Coordinates of C-alpha atoms and ligand atoms in Angstrom, one line a residue:
M29 CA 106.8 58.5 -64.7
K30 CA 104.5 56.8 -62.2
V31 CA 101.3 55.5 -63.8
L32 CA 98.0 54.4 -62.3
V33 CA 95.7 52.1 -64.3
V34 CA 92.1 51.9 -63.0
G35 CA 90.3 48.6 -63.3
S36 CA 90.8 44.9 -62.6
G37 CA 90.2 42.9 -65.8
A38 CA 92.4 41.4 -68.5
R39 CA 92.0 44.6 -70.5
E40 CA 93.5 46.6 -67.6
H41 CA 96.3 44.0 -67.2
A42 CA 97.1 44.4 -70.9
M43 CA 97.1 48.3 -70.5
A44 CA 99.3 48.1 -67.4
W45 CA 101.7 45.7 -69.1
K46 CA 102.0 47.8 -72.2
L47 CA 102.6 50.9 -70.1
S48 CA 105.2 49.1 -68.0
I49 CA 107.4 48.4 -71.0
S50 CA 107.5 52.1 -71.9
P51 CA 111.0 53.4 -71.4
N52 CA 109.6 56.4 -69.5
V53 CA 107.6 54.5 -67.0
N54 CA 109.3 53.5 -63.8
H55 CA 106.4 52.4 -61.7
V56 CA 102.9 51.1 -62.4
F57 CA 100.1 51.0 -59.9
V58 CA 96.8 49.3 -60.6
A59 CA 93.5 49.8 -58.7
P60 CA 92.4 47.3 -57.8
G61 CA 94.3 45.0 -60.2
N62 CA 94.6 41.2 -60.0
A63 CA 97.1 38.4 -59.5
G64 CA 98.6 39.1 -62.9
T65 CA 99.2 42.8 -62.4
R66 CA 100.7 42.1 -59.0
T67 CA 103.8 40.5 -60.6
F68 CA 105.0 43.8 -62.1
A69 CA 102.9 46.5 -60.5
T70 CA 101.6 47.7 -57.1
N71 CA 98.0 46.8 -56.7
L72 CA 96.0 49.3 -54.6
P73 CA 92.8 48.0 -53.0
I74 CA 90.5 50.7 -54.4
F75 CA 87.5 50.0 -56.6
A76 CA 87.4 51.5 -60.1
E77 CA 84.1 53.4 -59.2
D78 CA 85.5 55.0 -56.1
I79 CA 86.7 58.3 -57.7
A80 CA 87.4 60.2 -54.4
T81 CA 89.7 57.5 -53.0
L82 CA 91.4 57.0 -56.4
A83 CA 92.2 60.8 -56.5
M84 CA 93.5 60.6 -52.9
A85 CA 95.8 57.7 -53.9
A86 CA 97.0 59.5 -57.0
K87 CA 98.0 62.5 -54.8
R88 CA 99.5 60.3 -52.1
Y89 CA 101.7 58.2 -54.4
G90 CA 102.7 61.1 -56.7
I91 CA 101.0 59.5 -59.8
D92 CA 102.0 61.4 -63.0
L93 CA 99.3 59.8 -65.2
T94 CA 96.1 57.9 -64.5
V95 CA 94.6 55.7 -67.2
V96 CA 91.0 54.5 -66.9
G97 CA 89.9 51.0 -68.2
P98 CA 86.1 50.7 -67.7
E99 CA 83.3 53.1 -68.7
I100 CA 81.5 53.6 -65.4
P101 CA 84.2 55.9 -63.8
L102 CA 84.4 57.8 -67.1
A103 CA 80.7 58.3 -67.3
N104 CA 80.7 59.4 -63.6
G105 CA 83.2 62.1 -64.3
I106 CA 86.6 60.7 -63.1
V107 CA 88.4 62.8 -65.7
D108 CA 86.7 66.0 -64.7
R109 CA 87.4 65.4 -61.0
F110 CA 91.1 64.6 -61.5
Q111 CA 91.5 67.6 -63.7
Q112 CA 89.9 69.9 -61.1
L113 CA 92.5 68.5 -58.7
G114 CA 95.4 69.1 -61.1
L115 CA 96.0 65.4 -61.7
Q116 CA 96.9 64.3 -65.2
I117 CA 94.5 61.6 -66.5
F118 CA 93.8 59.9 -69.9
G119 CA 90.2 59.6 -71.1
P120 CA 87.1 61.6 -72.1
S121 CA 85.3 64.0 -69.8
K122 CA 81.9 63.1 -68.4
D123 CA 80.3 65.0 -71.3
G124 CA 82.6 63.2 -73.8
A125 CA 81.7 59.8 -72.3
R126 CA 78.0 60.5 -73.2
I127 CA 78.9 59.0 -76.6
E128 CA 78.7 55.7 -74.7
S129 CA 76.6 56.5 -71.7
S130 CA 73.6 57.8 -73.7
K131 CA 72.6 55.9 -76.8
A132 CA 70.1 58.5 -77.6
F133 CA 72.7 61.2 -77.5
A134 CA 75.0 59.2 -79.7
R135 CA 72.3 58.4 -82.3
E136 CA 71.2 62.0 -82.4
L137 CA 74.8 63.2 -82.9
M138 CA 75.4 60.7 -85.7
H139 CA 72.1 61.7 -87.4
K140 CA 72.8 65.4 -87.1
H141 CA 76.3 65.0 -88.5
D142 CA 75.6 62.4 -91.3
I143 CA 77.6 59.6 -89.7
P144 CA 76.5 56.3 -91.2
S145 CA 74.0 54.8 -88.8
P146 CA 70.7 52.9 -88.8
E147 CA 67.3 54.6 -88.7
F148 CA 66.2 55.1 -85.2
K149 CA 63.7 56.7 -82.8
V150 CA 64.0 57.8 -79.2
F151 CA 61.2 57.3 -76.7
H152 CA 60.8 59.0 -73.3
A153 CA 57.6 57.3 -72.3
Y154 CA 56.5 53.7 -72.5
S155 CA 53.1 54.6 -74.0
D156 CA 54.8 56.3 -77.0
G157 CA 57.2 53.4 -77.6
Y158 CA 54.3 50.9 -77.3
E159 CA 52.2 52.8 -79.9
F160 CA 55.2 52.8 -82.3
L161 CA 56.1 49.2 -81.8
S162 CA 52.5 48.1 -82.1
K163 CA 52.5 49.2 -85.7
H164 CA 55.8 47.6 -86.5
E165 CA 56.1 44.0 -87.4
G166 CA 59.8 43.6 -86.6
P167 CA 62.5 42.6 -86.6
I168 CA 63.7 45.6 -84.7
V169 CA 66.3 46.6 -82.1
V170 CA 65.3 48.0 -78.7
K171 CA 68.0 49.5 -76.5
A172 CA 68.1 51.0 -73.0
D173 CA 69.6 54.5 -73.3
G174 CA 72.1 54.3 -70.5
L175 CA 74.9 52.0 -69.3
A176 CA 73.7 48.4 -68.8
A177 CA 76.9 46.4 -68.7
G178 CA 76.6 45.4 -72.4
K179 CA 73.2 43.8 -71.8
G180 CA 70.9 46.7 -72.8
A181 CA 70.4 45.9 -76.5
F182 CA 67.7 43.5 -77.6
V183 CA 67.6 42.4 -81.2
C184 CA 63.9 41.4 -81.5
R185 CA 62.5 39.0 -84.0
D186 CA 58.9 40.3 -83.9
R187 CA 56.5 42.8 -82.4
E188 CA 55.9 40.8 -79.3
A189 CA 59.5 40.5 -78.4
A190 CA 60.1 44.2 -79.0
I191 CA 57.2 45.2 -76.8
N192 CA 58.4 42.9 -74.0
A193 CA 61.9 44.4 -74.3
L194 CA 60.4 47.9 -74.1
Y195 CA 58.4 46.9 -71.0
D196 CA 61.4 45.4 -69.3
C197 CA 63.4 48.6 -69.9
M198 CA 60.8 51.3 -69.2
E199 CA 58.3 49.7 -66.9
D200 CA 60.1 46.9 -65.1
R201 CA 63.3 49.0 -65.1
I202 CA 65.5 46.0 -65.2
F203 CA 68.4 48.4 -65.9
G204 CA 67.3 51.0 -63.4
A205 CA 67.5 54.6 -64.7
A206 CA 69.3 53.5 -67.8
G207 CA 65.9 52.5 -69.2
S208 CA 64.2 55.8 -68.6
K209 CA 64.7 56.5 -72.3
V210 CA 64.8 53.8 -75.0
V211 CA 66.2 53.9 -78.5
V212 CA 64.4 51.7 -81.2
E213 CA 66.4 51.1 -84.3
E214 CA 66.6 49.3 -87.6
V215 CA 68.3 45.8 -87.5
L216 CA 71.6 45.8 -89.4
E217 CA 72.9 42.6 -90.9
G218 CA 76.6 41.9 -91.6
E219 CA 79.9 41.3 -89.8
E220 CA 80.7 43.1 -86.6
V221 CA 84.1 44.8 -86.1
S222 CA 85.4 46.9 -83.3
V223 CA 87.5 49.9 -84.5
F224 CA 89.8 51.9 -82.2
A225 CA 91.6 55.2 -82.5
F226 CA 93.3 57.7 -80.2
T227 CA 92.0 61.2 -80.5
D228 CA 93.2 64.5 -78.9
G229 CA 89.9 66.2 -79.7
E230 CA 91.0 67.4 -83.1
H231 CA 93.3 64.8 -84.7
V232 CA 92.6 61.1 -85.0
S233 CA 95.3 58.5 -85.0
S234 CA 95.6 55.6 -87.4
L235 CA 93.0 53.0 -86.7
T236 CA 93.2 49.4 -85.6
A237 CA 90.4 46.8 -85.6
A238 CA 89.5 43.5 -83.9
C239 CA 86.6 41.1 -83.6
D240 CA 85.2 39.8 -80.3
Y241 CA 83.1 36.9 -79.3
K242 CA 80.3 37.7 -76.9
R243 CA 78.5 34.4 -76.7
L244 CA 79.5 31.6 -74.3
L245 CA 79.5 28.6 -76.6
D246 CA 81.2 27.6 -79.9
G247 CA 79.4 28.7 -83.0
D248 CA 78.1 31.9 -81.3
R249 CA 75.5 30.0 -79.2
G250 CA 74.5 30.2 -75.6
P251 CA 74.2 33.2 -73.3
N252 CA 75.9 36.6 -73.7
T253 CA 79.1 37.1 -71.7
G254 CA 81.6 39.9 -71.1
G255 CA 83.5 38.4 -74.0
M256 CA 85.0 34.9 -74.6
G257 CA 87.8 35.8 -77.0
S258 CA 89.0 38.0 -79.8
Y259 CA 91.3 38.2 -82.7
A260 CA 93.0 40.9 -84.8
P261 CA 93.2 41.9 -87.5
P262 CA 89.8 40.9 -88.9
D263 CA 89.9 39.4 -92.4
L264 CA 87.7 42.2 -93.8
W265 CA 89.9 45.0 -92.4
T266 CA 91.6 46.3 -95.5
Q267 CA 93.5 49.6 -95.9
E268 CA 90.6 50.8 -98.0
L269 CA 88.0 50.0 -95.4
A270 CA 90.2 51.7 -92.7
D271 CA 90.6 54.8 -94.8
N272 CA 86.8 55.0 -95.4
V273 CA 86.0 54.4 -91.7
Q274 CA 88.5 57.1 -90.8
R275 CA 87.0 59.6 -93.3
E276 CA 83.3 58.8 -92.8
I277 CA 83.1 57.9 -89.1
M278 CA 86.1 58.6 -86.9
E279 CA 87.0 62.1 -88.1
P280 CA 83.5 63.4 -88.5
T281 CA 82.5 62.1 -85.0
V282 CA 85.5 63.8 -83.3
K283 CA 84.6 67.0 -85.2
A284 CA 81.0 66.7 -84.3
M285 CA 81.8 66.3 -80.6
A286 CA 84.0 69.5 -80.7
L287 CA 81.2 71.4 -82.6
E288 CA 78.7 70.3 -79.9
G289 CA 80.9 71.9 -77.3
T290 CA 82.0 68.5 -75.8
P291 CA 85.5 67.9 -77.3
Y292 CA 86.4 64.2 -77.0
K293 CA 89.9 63.1 -75.9
G294 CA 90.9 59.5 -75.3
V295 CA 90.2 56.3 -77.2
L296 CA 87.2 56.3 -79.5
Y297 CA 85.8 52.8 -80.0
A298 CA 83.3 52.4 -82.9
G299 CA 81.4 49.1 -83.0
L300 CA 80.5 48.7 -86.7
M301 CA 78.3 46.5 -88.8
V302 CA 80.1 45.9 -92.1
T303 CA 77.9 44.8 -95.0
P304 CA 78.9 44.3 -98.7
S305 CA 77.2 47.6 -99.4
G306 CA 78.9 49.6 -96.7
F307 CA 79.2 50.0 -92.9
K308 CA 77.2 51.7 -90.2
V309 CA 77.8 52.4 -86.5
L310 CA 76.2 50.0 -84.0
E311 CA 77.5 51.9 -81.0
F312 CA 80.3 54.1 -79.8
N313 CA 82.3 53.4 -76.6
C314 CA 84.4 55.8 -74.7
R315 CA 87.2 53.4 -73.8
L316 CA 89.2 50.4 -75.0
G317 CA 87.3 47.1 -75.6
D318 CA 87.6 43.9 -73.5
P319 CA 88.8 41.4 -74.8
E320 CA 89.9 43.4 -77.9
T321 CA 92.7 45.3 -76.0
Q322 CA 94.4 42.0 -75.2
V323 CA 94.9 41.4 -79.0
I324 CA 95.6 44.9 -80.2
F325 CA 98.2 46.0 -77.6
P326 CA 100.7 43.1 -78.0
P327 CA 101.5 43.9 -81.7
M328 CA 101.5 47.7 -81.2
R329 CA 105.0 49.1 -81.9
S330 CA 104.4 52.7 -80.6
D331 CA 105.1 53.6 -77.0
L332 CA 101.7 53.7 -75.3
L333 CA 102.8 56.3 -72.8
E334 CA 104.0 58.6 -75.5
V335 CA 100.7 58.2 -77.5
M336 CA 98.6 58.8 -74.4
L337 CA 100.5 61.9 -73.4
A338 CA 100.2 63.2 -77.0
T339 CA 96.4 62.6 -76.8
I340 CA 96.2 64.6 -73.6
H341 CA 98.3 67.4 -74.9
G342 CA 96.7 67.8 -78.3
N343 CA 99.8 66.6 -80.1
L344 CA 98.6 63.5 -81.9
N345 CA 99.3 64.9 -85.4
N346 CA 103.1 64.8 -84.5
T347 CA 102.9 61.3 -82.9
P348 CA 102.2 58.5 -85.5
V349 CA 100.6 55.4 -84.0
D350 CA 102.1 52.2 -85.3
W351 CA 99.8 49.3 -84.5
G352 CA 102.2 46.7 -85.8
D353 CA 101.3 43.8 -88.2
Q354 CA 101.4 40.6 -86.1
A355 CA 98.1 38.7 -85.9
C356 CA 96.8 37.8 -82.4
A357 CA 94.2 35.5 -81.0
G358 CA 93.0 35.8 -77.4
V359 CA 91.0 33.0 -75.7
V360 CA 89.2 33.6 -72.4
M361 CA 89.3 30.9 -69.8
A362 CA 86.2 31.0 -67.6
S363 CA 84.9 29.2 -64.6
R364 CA 82.2 26.6 -65.1
G365 CA 78.8 28.2 -64.6
Y366 CA 79.8 31.6 -65.9
P367 CA 78.0 33.9 -66.8
G368 CA 75.7 32.5 -64.1
E369 CA 76.8 31.2 -60.7
Y370 CA 80.4 29.8 -60.4
R371 CA 82.8 28.7 -57.7
R372 CA 85.7 30.9 -56.6
G373 CA 89.0 30.1 -54.9
L374 CA 90.1 27.4 -57.5
E375 CA 93.8 27.0 -58.0
V376 CA 95.1 27.9 -61.4
E377 CA 97.9 25.5 -62.5
G378 CA 100.3 25.4 -65.5
L379 CA 101.0 29.1 -66.0
D380 CA 104.7 28.5 -65.8
T381 CA 104.6 25.9 -68.6
L382 CA 103.7 28.2 -71.4
D383 CA 105.9 28.9 -74.5
E384 CA 107.8 32.1 -74.7
G385 CA 105.7 34.6 -76.7
I386 CA 102.4 33.5 -75.1
L387 CA 100.9 36.3 -73.1
V388 CA 98.6 35.7 -70.1
F389 CA 96.3 38.6 -69.0
H390 CA 94.5 37.9 -65.7
A391 CA 91.0 39.0 -64.8
G392 CA 89.3 37.3 -61.8
T393 CA 92.4 36.1 -60.0
K394 CA 94.2 36.7 -56.7
R395 CA 97.3 35.5 -54.8
P396 CA 96.5 34.2 -51.3
Q397 CA 98.1 35.9 -48.3
G398 CA 101.3 34.0 -47.4
N399 CA 101.6 32.2 -50.7
P400 CA 102.3 34.7 -53.4
S401 CA 103.3 32.0 -55.9
Q402 CA 99.8 30.5 -56.0
V403 CA 97.0 31.9 -58.2
L404 CA 93.3 31.5 -57.2
T405 CA 90.2 32.3 -59.1
T406 CA 88.0 35.1 -57.9
G407 CA 85.8 35.7 -60.9
G408 CA 83.9 34.1 -63.8
R409 CA 86.3 35.2 -66.5
V410 CA 89.7 34.2 -65.2
L411 CA 92.4 34.7 -67.9
T412 CA 92.8 35.8 -71.5
I413 CA 95.6 33.7 -73.1
V414 CA 97.0 35.4 -76.2
G415 CA 99.0 33.8 -79.0
S416 CA 100.5 35.6 -82.0
G417 CA 101.9 34.9 -85.4
P418 CA 102.1 36.1 -89.0
T419 CA 98.4 35.1 -89.6
I420 CA 95.3 34.5 -87.6
A421 CA 95.7 30.8 -88.2
D422 CA 99.2 30.8 -86.8
A423 CA 98.1 32.8 -83.8
R424 CA 95.2 30.5 -83.2
E425 CA 97.4 27.4 -83.4
H426 CA 99.9 29.0 -81.0
V427 CA 97.3 29.9 -78.4
Y428 CA 95.4 26.5 -78.5
E429 CA 98.6 24.5 -78.2
N430 CA 99.4 26.3 -75.0
I431 CA 96.0 26.8 -73.4
E432 CA 95.7 23.0 -72.7
R433 CA 98.6 23.3 -70.3
V434 CA 96.7 25.7 -68.1
S435 CA 93.9 24.4 -65.9
F436 CA 91.7 24.9 -62.9
Q437 CA 88.7 22.8 -61.8
G438 CA 85.9 23.2 -64.2
C439 CA 87.7 25.6 -66.5
Y440 CA 86.0 26.3 -69.8
Y441 CA 87.0 28.1 -73.0
R442 CA 85.7 28.4 -76.6
K443 CA 87.5 26.3 -79.2
D444 CA 86.6 28.4 -82.2
I445 CA 88.3 31.8 -81.5
G446 CA 89.9 33.0 -84.7
L447 CA 88.0 30.6 -87.0
I448 CA 87.1 33.1 -89.6
H449 CA 83.8 31.6 -90.8
R450 CA 81.3 32.5 -88.1
E451 CA 77.9 30.9 -88.3
V452 CA 76.0 33.7 -86.6
P453 CA 77.6 37.0 -87.6
N454 CA 75.4 39.0 -85.3
S455 CA 76.5 37.8 -81.9
R456 CA 73.8 39.5 -79.9
K457 CA 71.0 37.3 -78.7
V458 CA 67.9 37.5 -80.8
I459 CA 64.7 37.3 -78.8
Ligands
AMP527 P1 75.1 48.0 -78.1 O1 74.6 47.8 -76.7 O2 74.5 49.2 -78.8 O3 76.6 48.1 -78.0 O4 74.8 46.7 -78.9 C1 75.3 45.5 -78.5 C2 75.2 44.5 -79.6 O5 73.8 44.4 -80.1 C3 76.0 44.8 -80.8 O6 77.3 44.4 -80.7 C4 75.2 44.0 -81.9 O7 75.6 42.6 -81.8 C5 73.8 44.2 -81.5 N1 73.2 45.3 -82.1 C6 73.1 46.6 -81.7 N2 72.5 47.4 -82.5 C7 72.1 46.6 -83.6 C8 71.5 46.9 -84.8 N3 71.0 48.1 -85.1 N4 71.3 45.9 -85.7 C9 71.8 44.6 -85.4 N5 72.4 44.3 -84.2 C10 72.6 45.3 -83.3
LIG528 N1 84.1 44.0 -76.4 C1 83.0 44.7 -76.1 C2 83.3 45.9 -75.2 O1 84.4 46.1 -74.7 O2 82.3 46.6 -75.0

């Protein structure tokens, strides 16, 4: 089969790599891809948001399956469009993607179907939200309803911070139309874990889990980023917890989506807060996580292509998903200045010095015209370097031993990925 992966980050590199080792894949295309995907796939210079051109390319190159990394094309209906054109594609429809693209929709679904979640209220007008928050002391969470590149949730210490966040979303419209509705909810305390499953709209695969690190600096300090590292499996992820999450969250959510007339197919990603007294859903996403994918795909024993096709064809009950049992730690190398301003065009060195077994997933990289052996930076997050081993401590040691051999001017990475005791379990900035 010819497969097209849509996106350009390290998550998409990991997806393309995993598909490329499937015995039934003979060619991988990535749009737009990066210097890493170029070594084993054909990069097509098409942006992930450009659905019309992606569909044309899928026809032109005879693509048998398209797989989408990021949420924006899913929320904009790439799956519906490809299906109308008779093109096979993996992921939820536009209606299914509302589980991520509208936090109000997701909260109302969870409430209606008794899926463990915090108390919440939805506001359509600033004045109503203001009236509510004026009577609430805080702490409280204020969230823009729509997609905001992971920046739309504010965990607010007090009333003033909450009203400011509401104003930013609804009056200043810092997230544009995504802030026309706002969800206000109870603050949950505990440990965050990202849980993933494939679902064909009826059946849910076995689950896997990972933890990500959103803040720039060690000890979960500094600004929020697109993710500075991840590890799997989390310490708290026992078989008992997995069974409970399957029964109380994943299966009821898939059932609820079908009952609401918007059957959900693809990967369901539940961001959970786990406390000693139980777990609740922080958010649902309609796709794989970044940087979680970089640590859950390397150990996976099942053939990703086979699982994706079973998901599309409603056949997951006959296709067990074996996530493997190796531990993995992934450390993101970023450019100095990220997530603010940073330089581009810096040469990455040392990639050919790494131990066997170390995986490098590229994000903001390219190879210059005329010198395909050179790798230059083009983005803030440049690489995810992944080590593995029987335990997280082994995986962590493996990755940190190797990462020192890779460099570019001003490169930066966190030193505490996979250290289990996290000082600030709630990694979102408190304002
Ligand atoms: P979201 O945009 O809904 O994915 O939330 C992003 C992040 O905000 C989560 O990963 C948490 O760190 C934090 N967060 C969201 N909702 C809550 C909540 N109800 N209580 C505490 N933290 C939250
Ligand atoms: N790791 C967070 C996300 O992918 O949304």
